PDB file of C-alpha atoms in Angstrom:
ATOM      1  CA  MET A 636     -29.353  52.372  97.747  1.00 64.00           C
ATOM      2  CA  SER A 637     -32.765  50.479  98.313  1.00 75.00           C
ATOM      3  CA  ILE A 638     -35.017  48.782  97.279  1.00 88.00           C
ATOM      4  CA  HIS A 639     -38.947  50.153  98.000  1.00 96.00           C
ATOM      5  CA  SER A 640     -41.903  47.542  96.588  1.00 97.00           C
ATOM      6  CA  ILE A 641     -45.282  49.296  96.362  1.00 98.00           C
ATOM      7  CA  LYS A 642     -48.165  47.364  95.821  1.00 97.00           C
ATOM      8  CA  ARG A 643     -51.901  47.048  93.910  1.00 96.00           C
ATOM      9  CA  SER A 644     -53.916  48.106  96.411  1.00 96.00           C
ATOM     10  CA  GLN A 645     -51.388  51.789  96.310  1.00 97.00           C
ATOM     11  CA  CYS A 646     -53.212  53.300  93.571  1.00 97.00           C
ATOM     12  CA  HIS A 647     -54.904  56.327  92.947  1.00 98.00           C
ATOM     13  CA  LEU A 648     -57.103  58.178  90.111  1.00 97.00           C
ATOM     14  CA  ALA A 649     -55.990  61.059  89.458  1.00 97.00           C
ATOM     15  CA  TRP A 650     -52.482  63.477  89.153  1.00 98.00           C
ATOM     16  CA  ASP A 651     -52.910  65.645  92.486  1.00 97.00           C
ATOM     17  CA  ASN A 652     -49.850  67.146  93.886  1.00 98.00           C
ATOM     18  CA  SER A 653     -51.838  66.885  97.459  1.00 97.00           C
ATOM     19  CA  ILE A 654     -52.430  62.961  97.293  1.00 98.00           C
ATOM     20  CA  PRO A 655     -49.953  62.192 100.692  1.00 98.00           C
ATOM     21  CA  PRO A 656     -47.292  59.615  99.288  1.00 98.00           C
ATOM     22  CA  VAL A 657     -47.000  56.050  99.775  1.00 98.00           C
ATOM     23  CA  ALA A 658     -43.079  55.357 100.264  1.00 98.00           C
ATOM     24  CA  HIS A 659     -40.611  58.470 100.258  1.00 98.00           C
ATOM     25  CA  ILE A 660     -36.902  56.834  99.055  1.00 98.00           C
ATOM     26  CA  LYS A 661     -33.848  58.142  98.129  1.00 97.00           C
ATOM     27  CA  SER A 662     -32.459  59.365  94.751  1.00 98.00           C
ATOM     28  CA  GLY A 663     -31.161  56.848  92.800  1.00 97.00           C
ATOM     29  CA  ASP A 664     -33.239  54.253  94.857  1.00 97.00           C
ATOM     30  CA  VAL A 665     -35.032  51.163  93.057  1.00 98.00           C
ATOM     31  CA  VAL A 666     -39.112  50.586  93.297  1.00 98.00           C
ATOM     32  CA  SER A 667     -41.159  47.742  92.054  1.00 98.00           C
ATOM     33  CA  PHE A 668     -44.770  48.384  91.175  1.00 98.00           C
ATOM     34  CA  ASP A 669     -47.104  45.519  90.919  1.00 98.00           C
ATOM     35  CA  CYS A 670     -49.978  47.177  89.006  1.00 98.00           C
ATOM     36  CA  LEU A 671     -53.841  46.107  87.585  1.00 97.00           C
ATOM     37  CA  ASP A 672     -54.351  46.571  84.276  1.00 97.00           C
ATOM     38  CA  ALA A 673     -56.576  49.610  82.927  1.00 96.00           C
ATOM     39  CA  SER A 674     -59.755  48.549  83.433  1.00 97.00           C
ATOM     40  CA  ASN A 675     -58.890  48.662  86.887  1.00 96.00           C
ATOM     41  CA  GLY A 676     -59.444  44.884  87.603  1.00 96.00           C
ATOM     42  CA  GLN A 677     -63.231  45.529  85.585  1.00 97.00           C
ATOM     43  CA  ILE A 678     -61.667  43.381  83.036  1.00 97.00           C
ATOM     44  CA  THR A 679     -60.686  39.119  83.767  1.00 97.00           C
ATOM     45  CA  PRO A 680     -60.223  36.386  80.958  1.00 96.00           C
ATOM     46  CA  THR A 681     -63.659  35.715  81.638  1.00 96.00           C
ATOM     47  CA  THR A 682     -65.172  39.045  80.301  1.00 97.00           C
ATOM     48  CA  VAL A 683     -67.837  38.980  77.261  1.00 96.00           C
ATOM     49  CA  ALA A 684     -67.237  41.965  75.115  1.00 96.00           C
ATOM     50  CA  SER A 685     -71.296  43.225  76.580  1.00 93.00           C
ATOM     51  CA  SER A 686     -69.250  43.807  79.437  1.00 93.00           C
ATOM     52  CA  LEU A 687     -67.210  46.813  78.030  1.00 93.00           C
ATOM     53  CA  ARG A 688     -70.708  48.873  78.250  1.00 91.00           C
ATOM     54  CA  THR A 689     -70.781  48.713  81.701  1.00 91.00           C
ATOM     55  CA  LEU A 690     -67.714  49.526  82.534  1.00 92.00           C
ATOM     56  CA  GLU A 691     -67.366  52.307  84.947  1.00 93.00           C
ATOM     57  CA  ILE A 692     -65.382  54.881  83.426  1.00 90.00           C
ATOM     58  CA  SER A 693     -64.428  57.169  86.363  1.00 91.00           C
ATOM     59  CA  THR A 694     -62.192  54.142  87.876  1.00 94.00           C
ATOM     60  CA  LEU A 695     -60.437  53.496  84.372  1.00 94.00           C
ATOM     61  CA  ASP A 696     -56.519  54.385  83.671  1.00 96.00           C
ATOM     62  CA  GLN A 697     -55.144  53.758  87.936  1.00 97.00           C
ATOM     63  CA  VAL A 698     -51.923  54.659  88.515  1.00 98.00           C
ATOM     64  CA  ASN A 699     -50.150  53.680  91.274  1.00 98.00           C
ATOM     65  CA  GLY A 700     -47.815  55.966  93.831  1.00 97.00           C
ATOM     66  CA  PRO A 701     -47.196  58.398  94.120  1.00 98.00           C
ATOM     67  CA  ILE A 702     -43.323  58.634  95.729  1.00 98.00           C
ATOM     68  CA  TYR A 703     -41.628  60.867  97.157  1.00 98.00           C
ATOM     69  CA  VAL A 704     -38.353  61.806  96.126  1.00 98.00           C
ATOM     70  CA  GLU A 705     -35.910  63.629  98.608  1.00 97.00           C
ATOM     71  CA  SER A 706     -34.039  66.420  97.151  1.00 96.00           C
ATOM     72  CA  ALA A 707     -36.522  66.360  94.359  1.00 98.00           C
ATOM     73  CA  LYS A 708     -37.333  70.428  93.600  1.00 98.00           C
ATOM     74  CA  PRO A 709     -39.404  72.377  91.277  1.00 98.00           C
ATOM     75  CA  GLY A 710     -36.903  72.679  88.177  1.00 98.00           C
ATOM     76  CA  ASP A 711     -34.945  69.324  88.401  1.00 98.00           C
ATOM     77  CA  THR A 712     -35.469  66.319  86.298  1.00 98.00           C
ATOM     78  CA  LEU A 713     -36.527  62.977  87.264  1.00 98.00           C
ATOM     79  CA  GLN A 714     -34.107  59.940  84.924  1.00 98.00           C
ATOM     80  CA  ILE A 715     -36.702  56.558  85.553  1.00 98.00           C
ATOM     81  CA  ASP A 716     -35.147  53.878  84.313  1.00 98.00           C
ATOM     82  CA  VAL A 717     -36.546  51.300  83.174  1.00 98.00           C
ATOM     83  CA  LEU A 718     -35.251  47.809  85.610  1.00 98.00           C
ATOM     84  CA  GLU A 719     -37.546  45.535  84.392  1.00 97.00           C
ATOM     85  CA  VAL A 720     -40.966  45.263  82.788  1.00 97.00           C
ATOM     86  CA  SER A 721     -43.588  42.307  82.718  1.00 97.00           C
ATOM     87  CA  THR A 722     -46.787  40.974  82.069  1.00 97.00           C
ATOM     88  CA  ALA A 723     -49.454  38.935  83.487  1.00 97.00           C
ATOM     89  CA  ASP A 724     -49.995  35.856  81.020  1.00 97.00           C
ATOM     90  CA  TRP A 725     -53.333  37.515  79.604  1.00 98.00           C
ATOM     91  CA  GLY A 726     -54.296  40.577  78.430  1.00 98.00           C
ATOM     92  CA  TRP A 727     -57.007  42.444  76.550  1.00 98.00           C
ATOM     93  CA  THR A 728     -57.390  44.745  73.415  1.00 98.00           C
ATOM     94  CA  GLY A 729     -61.333  46.579  73.253  1.00 96.00           C
ATOM     95  CA  ILE A 730     -63.171  49.145  70.893  1.00 96.00           C
ATOM     96  CA  LEU A 731     -65.173  50.846  74.046  1.00 93.00           C
ATOM     97  CA  PRO A 732     -67.592  53.479  72.807  1.00 89.00           C
ATOM     98  CA  GLY A 733     -66.383  56.702  72.957  1.00 89.00           C
ATOM     99  CA  PHE A 734     -63.077  55.920  72.666  1.00 91.00           C
ATOM    100  CA  GLY A 735     -60.387  56.107  70.446  1.00 93.00           C
ATOM    101  CA  LEU A 736     -59.355  57.865  66.900  1.00 94.00           C
ATOM    102  CA  LEU A 737     -62.062  56.511  65.341  1.00 96.00           C
ATOM    103  CA  ALA A 738     -64.836  56.163  68.051  1.00 94.00           C
ATOM    104  CA  ASP A 739     -67.359  58.176  65.849  1.00 95.00           C
ATOM    105  CA  GLU A 740     -67.447  54.524  63.229  1.00 96.00           C
ATOM    106  CA  PHE A 741     -67.050  52.282  66.091  1.00 96.00           C
ATOM    107  CA  THR A 742     -69.941  52.055  68.680  1.00 94.00           C
ATOM    108  CA  THR A 743     -69.859  48.643  68.350  1.00 95.00           C
ATOM    109  CA  PRO A 744     -67.887  47.159  72.081  1.00 95.00           C
ATOM    110  CA  CYS A 745     -65.683  44.847  70.990  1.00 97.00           C
ATOM    111  CA  LEU A 746     -63.138  42.834  73.122  1.00 97.00           C
ATOM    112  CA  LYS A 747     -59.917  40.578  72.369  1.00 97.00           C
ATOM    113  CA  ILE A 748     -58.538  38.265  74.786  1.00 97.00           C
ATOM    114  CA  TRP A 749     -55.254  37.056  74.555  1.00 98.00           C
ATOM    115  CA  ASP A 750     -53.083  34.138  75.520  1.00 96.00           C
ATOM    116  CA  LEU A 751     -49.516  36.227  76.481  1.00 97.00           C
ATOM    117  CA  PRO A 752     -46.802  32.657  77.707  1.00 92.00           C
ATOM    118  CA  VAL A 753     -44.553  33.027  79.747  1.00 90.00           C
ATOM    119  CA  GLY A 754     -41.760  33.553  78.415  1.00 89.00           C
ATOM    120  CA  GLN A 755     -42.831  33.706  75.224  1.00 92.00           C
ATOM    121  CA  ASP A 756     -42.308  36.568  73.123  1.00 95.00           C
ATOM    122  CA  PHE A 757     -45.193  37.208  70.681  1.00 97.00           C
ATOM    123  CA  ALA A 758     -48.700  36.721  71.166  1.00 97.00           C
ATOM    124  CA  TRP A 759     -51.296  35.608  68.300  1.00 96.00           C
ATOM    125  CA  PHE A 760     -53.734  37.739  67.311  1.00 97.00           C
ATOM    126  CA  ASP A 761     -54.673  35.583  64.492  1.00 95.00           C
ATOM    127  CA  LYS A 762     -52.850  32.009  64.351  1.00 94.00           C
ATOM    128  CA  LEU A 763     -54.969  30.944  61.486  1.00 95.00           C
ATOM    129  CA  LYS A 764     -54.483  33.899  59.501  1.00 97.00           C
ATOM    130  CA  GLY A 765     -50.586  33.802  60.689  1.00 97.00           C
ATOM    131  CA  ILE A 766     -50.936  37.242  61.950  1.00 97.00           C
ATOM    132  CA  LYS A 767     -48.636  37.411  65.369  1.00 96.00           C
ATOM    133  CA  ILE A 768     -48.016  40.089  67.797  1.00 97.00           C
ATOM    134  CA  PRO A 769     -44.369  40.989  68.951  1.00 97.00           C
ATOM    135  CA  LEU A 770     -44.903  41.763  72.370  1.00 97.00           C
ATOM    136  CA  ARG A 771     -42.592  44.854  73.943  1.00 96.00           C
ATOM    137  CA  PRO A 772     -43.981  45.044  77.685  1.00 97.00           C
ATOM    138  CA  PHE A 773     -44.064  48.908  78.697  1.00 98.00           C
ATOM    139  CA  ALA A 774     -45.942  50.672  81.086  1.00 98.00           C
ATOM    140  CA  GLY A 775     -48.103  53.395  79.448  1.00 97.00           C
ATOM    141  CA  GLU A 776     -48.626  55.504  82.499  1.00 98.00           C
ATOM    142  CA  MET A 777     -45.415  57.497  83.782  1.00 98.00           C
ATOM    143  CA  GLY A 778     -45.711  60.018  85.588  1.00 98.00           C
ATOM    144  CA  VAL A 779     -45.083  63.235  88.085  1.00 98.00           C
ATOM    145  CA  ALA A 780     -47.623  65.851  89.364  1.00 98.00           C
ATOM    146  CA  LEU A 781     -48.204  68.542  88.599  1.00 98.00           C
ATOM    147  CA  ALA A 782     -47.709  72.318  89.770  1.00 98.00           C
ATOM    148  CA  ALA A 783     -51.513  73.136  89.277  1.00 97.00           C
ATOM    149  CA  LYS A 784     -53.963  72.329  92.226  1.00 94.00           C
ATOM    150  CA  GLY A 785     -55.716  69.102  90.991  1.00 85.00           C
ATOM    151  CA  PRO A 786     -57.313  66.681  90.605  1.00 96.00           C
ATOM    152  CA  HIS A 787     -56.501  66.194  86.503  1.00 97.00           C
ATOM    153  CA  SER A 788     -57.118  63.552  84.761  1.00 96.00           C
ATOM    154  CA  THR A 789     -55.344  60.267  84.036  1.00 97.00           C
ATOM    155  CA  ILE A 790     -56.946  59.906  80.333  1.00 95.00           C
ATOM    156  CA  PRO A 791     -54.023  63.053  78.546  1.00 96.00           C
ATOM    157  CA  PRO A 792     -50.732  62.809  79.042  1.00 97.00           C
ATOM    158  CA  TYR A 793     -49.161  65.821  79.918  1.00 98.00           C
ATOM    159  CA  ASN A 794     -45.407  67.992  80.092  1.00 98.00           C
ATOM    160  CA  THR A 795     -44.676  66.145  83.369  1.00 98.00           C
ATOM    161  CA  GLY A 796     -45.946  62.822  81.410  1.00 98.00           C
ATOM    162  CA  GLY A 797     -48.789  60.826  82.926  1.00 97.00           C
ATOM    163  CA  ASN A 798     -50.565  58.682  80.250  1.00 97.00           C
ATOM    164  CA  VAL A 799     -48.307  59.600  77.517  1.00 97.00           C
ATOM    165  CA  ASP A 800     -48.365  55.852  75.422  1.00 96.00           C
ATOM    166  CA  THR A 801     -45.137  55.632  73.919  1.00 96.00           C
ATOM    167  CA  LYS A 802     -44.444  52.191  73.452  1.00 95.00           C
ATOM    168  CA  HIS A 803     -40.488  52.831  73.083  1.00 95.00           C
ATOM    169  CA  LEU A 804     -40.891  52.982  76.962  1.00 97.00           C
ATOM    170  CA  THR A 805     -39.480  49.161  77.499  1.00 96.00           C
ATOM    171  CA  LYS A 806     -37.060  47.445  79.327  1.00 96.00           C
ATOM    172  CA  GLY A 807     -33.659  49.581  78.670  1.00 96.00           C
ATOM    173  CA  THR A 808     -35.065  52.884  77.998  1.00 97.00           C
ATOM    174  CA  THR A 809     -33.846  56.013  80.497  1.00 98.00           C
ATOM    175  CA  LEU A 810     -37.031  58.789  80.345  1.00 98.00           C
ATOM    176  CA  TYR A 811     -36.310  61.611  81.559  1.00 98.00           C
ATOM    177  CA  LEU A 812     -39.359  63.619  83.783  1.00 98.00           C
ATOM    178  CA  PRO A 813     -39.287  67.597  84.578  1.00 98.00           C
ATOM    179  CA  ILE A 814     -40.085  68.325  88.506  1.00 98.00           C
ATOM    180  CA  GLN A 815     -42.915  70.506  89.651  1.00 98.00           C
ATOM    181  CA  VAL A 816     -43.298  70.220  92.779  1.00 98.00           C
ATOM    182  CA  GLU A 817     -40.875  69.081  96.024  1.00 98.00           C
ATOM    183  CA  GLY A 818     -40.285  65.628  96.115  1.00 98.00           C
ATOM    184  CA  ALA A 819     -41.461  65.053  92.464  1.00 98.00           C
ATOM    185  CA  LEU A 820     -44.456  62.464  93.170  1.00 98.00           C
ATOM    186  CA  PHE A 821     -43.917  59.578  90.412  1.00 98.00           C
ATOM    187  CA  SER A 822     -46.477  57.095  90.017  1.00 98.00           C
ATOM    188  CA  THR A 823     -47.302  54.736  86.963  1.00 98.00           C
ATOM    189  CA  GLY A 824     -48.927  51.909  85.881  1.00 98.00           C
ATOM    190  CA  ASP A 825     -51.536  50.776  82.394  1.00 97.00           C
ATOM    191  CA  GLY A 826     -49.547  48.325  81.862  1.00 98.00           C
ATOM    192  CA  HIS A 827     -49.155  46.858  78.065  1.00 98.00           C
ATOM    193  CA  ALA A 828     -47.559  43.661  76.127  1.00 98.00           C
ATOM    194  CA  ALA A 829     -47.486  45.933  72.681  1.00 98.00           C
ATOM    195  CA  GLN A 830     -48.662  48.771  71.194  1.00 97.00           C
ATOM    196  CA  GLY A 831     -48.258  50.783  67.430  1.00 96.00           C
ATOM    197  CA  ASP A 832     -47.522  53.900  67.491  1.00 95.00           C
ATOM    198  CA  GLY A 833     -50.576  56.006  68.184  1.00 94.00           C
ATOM    199  CA  GLU A 834     -52.201  53.192  70.000  1.00 95.00           C
ATOM    200  CA  VAL A 835     -55.458  54.461  67.922  1.00 95.00           C
ATOM    201  CA  CYS A 836     -58.430  52.228  69.271  1.00 95.00           C
ATOM    202  CA  GLY A 837     -57.714  53.759  72.725  1.00 93.00           C
ATOM    203  CA  THR A 838     -55.838  50.351  73.960  1.00 96.00           C
ATOM    204  CA  ALA A 839     -53.084  47.881  73.689  1.00 97.00           C
ATOM    205  CA  ILE A 840     -52.580  45.045  74.493  1.00 98.00           C
ATOM    206  CA  GLU A 841     -54.073  45.706  78.438  1.00 98.00           C
ATOM    207  CA  THR A 842     -52.247  43.923  80.932  1.00 98.00           C
ATOM    208  CA  PRO A 843     -51.124  43.456  84.458  1.00 98.00           C
ATOM    209  CA  MET A 844     -47.431  44.696  84.979  1.00 97.00           C
ATOM    210  CA  LYS A 845     -45.218  44.162  87.205  1.00 97.00           C
ATOM    211  CA  THR A 846     -42.557  46.940  86.385  1.00 98.00           C
ATOM    212  CA  THR A 847     -39.020  48.006  88.599  1.00 98.00           C
ATOM    213  CA  VAL A 848     -37.011  51.088  87.803  1.00 98.00           C
ATOM    214  CA  ARG A 849     -34.566  53.795  89.492  1.00 98.00           C
ATOM    215  CA  LEU A 850     -35.701  57.357  90.567  1.00 98.00           C
ATOM    216  CA  THR A 851     -32.583  59.412  90.298  1.00 98.00           C
ATOM    217  CA  VAL A 852     -32.659  62.759  90.678  1.00 98.00           C
ATOM    218  CA  LEU A 853     -30.939  65.534  88.423  1.00 98.00           C
ATOM    219  CA  LYS A 854     -29.718  68.821  88.807  1.00 97.00           C
ATOM    220  CA  ASP A 855     -27.871  69.648  85.358  1.00 94.00           C
ATOM    221  CA  LYS A 856     -30.863  69.386  82.722  1.00 96.00           C
ATOM    222  CA  PRO A 857     -33.170  71.508  83.508  1.00 95.00           C
ATOM    223  CA  HIS A 858     -33.223  71.972  79.655  1.00 97.00           C
ATOM    224  CA  VAL A 859     -36.273  69.097  79.786  1.00 98.00           C
ATOM    225  CA  LYS A 860     -40.080  70.787  79.572  1.00 98.00           C
ATOM    226  CA  THR A 861     -41.309  67.884  78.386  1.00 98.00           C
ATOM    227  CA  PRO A 862     -41.220  63.787  78.351  1.00 98.00           C
ATOM    228  CA  HIS A 863     -37.236  62.662  76.857  1.00 98.00           C
ATOM    229  CA  PHE A 864     -35.953  59.023  76.678  1.00 98.00           C
ATOM    230  CA  SER A 865     -33.025  57.529  75.608  1.00 97.00           C
ATOM    231  CA  THR A 866     -33.330  54.456  74.193  1.00 96.00           C
ATOM    232  CA  PRO A 867     -31.078  51.748  74.899  1.00 92.00           C
ATOM    233  CA  LYS A 868     -28.581  49.888  71.739  1.00 86.00           C
ATOM    234  CA  GLY A 869     -30.451  47.877  69.077  1.00 75.00           C
ATOM    235  CA  SER A 870     -33.531  49.604  68.999  1.00 62.00           C
ATOM    236  CA  ASP A 871     -34.192  50.098  65.376  1.00 72.00           C
ATOM    237  CA  ASP A 872     -30.995  51.818  65.189  1.00 78.00           C
ATOM    238  CA  PRO A 873     -27.134  50.739  66.603  1.00 83.00           C
ATOM    239  CA  LYS A 874     -26.960  52.915  69.160  1.00 90.00           C
ATOM    240  CA  GLY A 875     -30.606  53.572  69.854  1.00 94.00           C
ATOM    241  CA  TYR A 876     -32.469  57.237  69.690  1.00 96.00           C
ATOM    242  CA  TYR A 877     -33.206  60.239  71.802  1.00 97.00           C
ATOM    243  CA  CYS A 878     -36.508  61.504  71.608  1.00 98.00           C
ATOM    244  CA  THR A 879     -37.687  65.082  73.067  1.00 98.00           C
ATOM    245  CA  THR A 880     -42.337  65.542  72.953  1.00 98.00           C
ATOM    246  CA  GLY A 881     -44.203  67.903  72.666  1.00 98.00           C
ATOM    247  CA  VAL A 882     -47.567  67.346  74.351  1.00 98.00           C
ATOM    248  CA  GLY A 883     -50.652  69.548  73.862  1.00 97.00           C
ATOM    249  CA  PRO A 884     -53.759  69.858  72.213  1.00 97.00           C
ATOM    250  CA  ASP A 885     -52.936  71.443  69.049  1.00 97.00           C
ATOM    251  CA  ILE A 886     -51.452  68.094  67.108  1.00 97.00           C
ATOM    252  CA  ARG A 887     -49.471  70.769  64.724  1.00 97.00           C
ATOM    253  CA  GLU A 888     -48.060  72.587  67.883  1.00 98.00           C
ATOM    254  CA  ALA A 889     -47.230  70.074  70.039  1.00 98.00           C
ATOM    255  CA  THR A 890     -45.460  68.576  66.846  1.00 98.00           C
ATOM    256  CA  ARG A 891     -43.360  72.342  66.287  1.00 98.00           C
ATOM    257  CA  ASP A 892     -42.334  72.282  70.400  1.00 98.00           C
ATOM    258  CA  ALA A 893     -40.849  68.889  69.483  1.00 98.00           C
ATOM    259  CA  VAL A 894     -38.321  69.915  67.255  1.00 98.00           C
ATOM    260  CA  ARG A 895     -38.040  72.889  69.778  1.00 98.00           C
ATOM    261  CA  HIS A 896     -37.027  70.904  71.897  1.00 98.00           C
ATOM    262  CA  MET A 897     -34.557  68.679  70.100  1.00 98.00           C
ATOM    263  CA  ILE A 898     -33.086  71.798  69.073  1.00 98.00           C
ATOM    264  CA  THR A 899     -32.160  72.902  72.916  1.00 98.00           C
ATOM    265  CA  VAL A 900     -30.979  69.282  73.481  1.00 98.00           C
ATOM    266  CA  LEU A 901     -28.537  69.568  70.559  1.00 98.00           C
ATOM    267  CA  GLU A 902     -27.510  72.790  71.804  1.00 98.00           C
ATOM    268  CA  VAL A 903     -26.789  72.312  75.541  1.00 97.00           C
ATOM    269  CA  GLU A 904     -25.719  68.773  75.438  1.00 96.00           C
ATOM    270  CA  HIS A 905     -24.100  68.858  71.963  1.00 96.00           C
ATOM    271  CA  GLY A 906     -23.052  72.264  71.453  1.00 96.00           C
ATOM    272  CA  LEU A 907     -24.404  72.908  67.847  1.00 97.00           C
ATOM    273  CA  SER A 908     -25.881  76.564  67.078  1.00 98.00           C
ATOM    274  CA  ARG A 909     -29.642  77.125  66.800  1.00 98.00           C
ATOM    275  CA  GLU A 910     -29.632  77.082  63.479  1.00 98.00           C
ATOM    276  CA  ASP A 911     -27.220  74.210  62.378  1.00 98.00           C
ATOM    277  CA  ALA A 912     -29.377  71.864  65.711  1.00 98.00           C
ATOM    278  CA  TYR A 913     -32.513  73.114  62.966  1.00 98.00           C
ATOM    279  CA  MET A 914     -30.891  71.409  60.104  1.00 98.00           C
ATOM    280  CA  LEU A 915     -30.182  67.926  61.757  1.00 98.00           C
ATOM    281  CA  CYS A 916     -33.801  68.210  63.139  1.00 98.00           C
ATOM    282  CA  SER A 917     -34.813  67.893  59.089  1.00 98.00           C
ATOM    283  CA  ILE A 918     -32.504  65.552  57.937  1.00 98.00           C
ATOM    284  CA  ALA A 919     -31.560  62.725  60.590  1.00 97.00           C
ATOM    285  CA  GLY A 920     -34.714  63.179  62.637  1.00 97.00           C
ATOM    286  CA  ASP A 921     -38.170  61.139  63.062  1.00 97.00           C
ATOM    287  CA  LEU A 922     -41.249  62.595  63.861  1.00 97.00           C
ATOM    288  CA  ARG A 923     -43.634  60.237  66.025  1.00 96.00           C
ATOM    289  CA  MET A 924     -46.476  61.046  66.613  1.00 96.00           C
ATOM    290  CA  HIS A 925     -46.554  58.501  69.598  1.00 96.00           C
ATOM    291  CA  GLU A 926     -50.540  58.920  71.207  1.00 95.00           C
ATOM    292  CA  VAL A 927     -53.322  60.324  69.270  1.00 94.00           C
ATOM    293  CA  VAL A 928     -55.897  59.260  71.540  1.00 93.00           C
ATOM    294  CA  ASP A 929     -56.208  60.657  75.003  1.00 90.00           C
ATOM    295  CA  MET A 930     -57.898  64.392  74.215  1.00 86.00           C
ATOM    296  CA  PRO A 931     -57.989  66.773  74.196  1.00 94.00           C
ATOM    297  CA  ASN A 932     -53.034  65.932  74.663  1.00 96.00           C
ATOM    298  CA  TYR A 933     -51.138  64.924  71.566  1.00 97.00           C
ATOM    299  CA  VAL A 934     -47.272  63.415  72.120  1.00 98.00           C
ATOM    300  CA  ILE A 935     -45.434  63.920  68.695  1.00 98.00           C
ATOM    301  CA  GLY A 936     -41.776  62.815  69.512  1.00 98.00           C
ATOM    302  CA  MET A 937     -38.502  63.715  67.959  1.00 98.00           C
ATOM    303  CA  MET A 938     -36.641  60.605  67.511  1.00 97.00           C
ATOM    304  CA  MET A 939     -32.391  61.833  66.662  1.00 97.00           C
ATOM    305  CA  PRO A 940     -30.423  58.302  66.186  1.00 96.00           C
ATOM    306  CA  LYS A 941     -27.534  58.219  68.264  1.00 94.00           C
ATOM    307  CA  SER A 942     -25.151  56.946  66.357  1.00 93.00           C
ATOM    308  CA  ILE A 943     -24.487  59.799  64.178  1.00 94.00           C
ATOM    309  CA  PHE A 944     -22.947  61.259  67.141  1.00 93.00           C
ATOM    310  CA  GLY A 945     -20.167  59.398  66.891  1.00 80.00           C
ATOM    311  CA  HIS A 946     -17.960  59.052  70.803  1.00 62.00           C
ATOM    312  CA  GLN A 947     -20.715  60.952  71.952  1.00 54.00           C
ATOM    313  CA  SER A 948     -24.050  59.791  73.585  1.00 48.00           C
ATOM    314  CA  ALA A 949     -27.499  62.335  73.596  1.00 44.00           C
TER     315      ALA A 949
END
């Protein structure tokens, strides 16, 4: 196993399978990334709200990479084990004109700069009111290149990942992405110190981020057609969750796809009939709105507690 390091300067602004990789690695190698925040360094601890009107929007949500993984072929699955995630000692949350679920109602720029002390597992939203936020850092962007010729914006999520903004992809989680091009061409970025499901105003606690992942090519998981992930023990459920997603511009169809993909997992990996799998989704699965603001696509998850499978694990 080799360990590779990717610098902040080794980044790009679109999913495009013609972008030359910044590193070639073997399946199972570990890669560490040093990433700027989603503003691409335009926002600093001294930035004021009025400056948000002059942000260079075209440079937002850059990602670091791409990484070429040897033996990765279209139809394979890339397993991304999140080994470490750390943030800077500061972050920001903003209301950006034109962004967010209620963009038509919140048109005035607003900016909050956060203190994120090293070693502290929470940040104060309002100390006088006693409102503090548990910190669960993760990368908002993790994806592989699309087969369709680019460039494709890094703002929306895709079936191949990208800006999935899913708060469960923290240290200890394993993400699975469908590979569409040779080498997979994996990239990551958009550090978040904390976020709620949906990221409704369009920003989380945005922060520069260092993350380390292991990238492994799987030949035996071809049923992964959208991002899937498996959370570790103790993450809300004693054994964690296995989640399938639906990604698309129609929220109902994205939800239906999330359920369909879970049915397939239950058939293939647990030997259930299609009918039993559908019923199990209804009585044990939880639907979550993971990402609802990065148009044109939504990310809807179907989360299945792994504890219901006894000695088996998803």
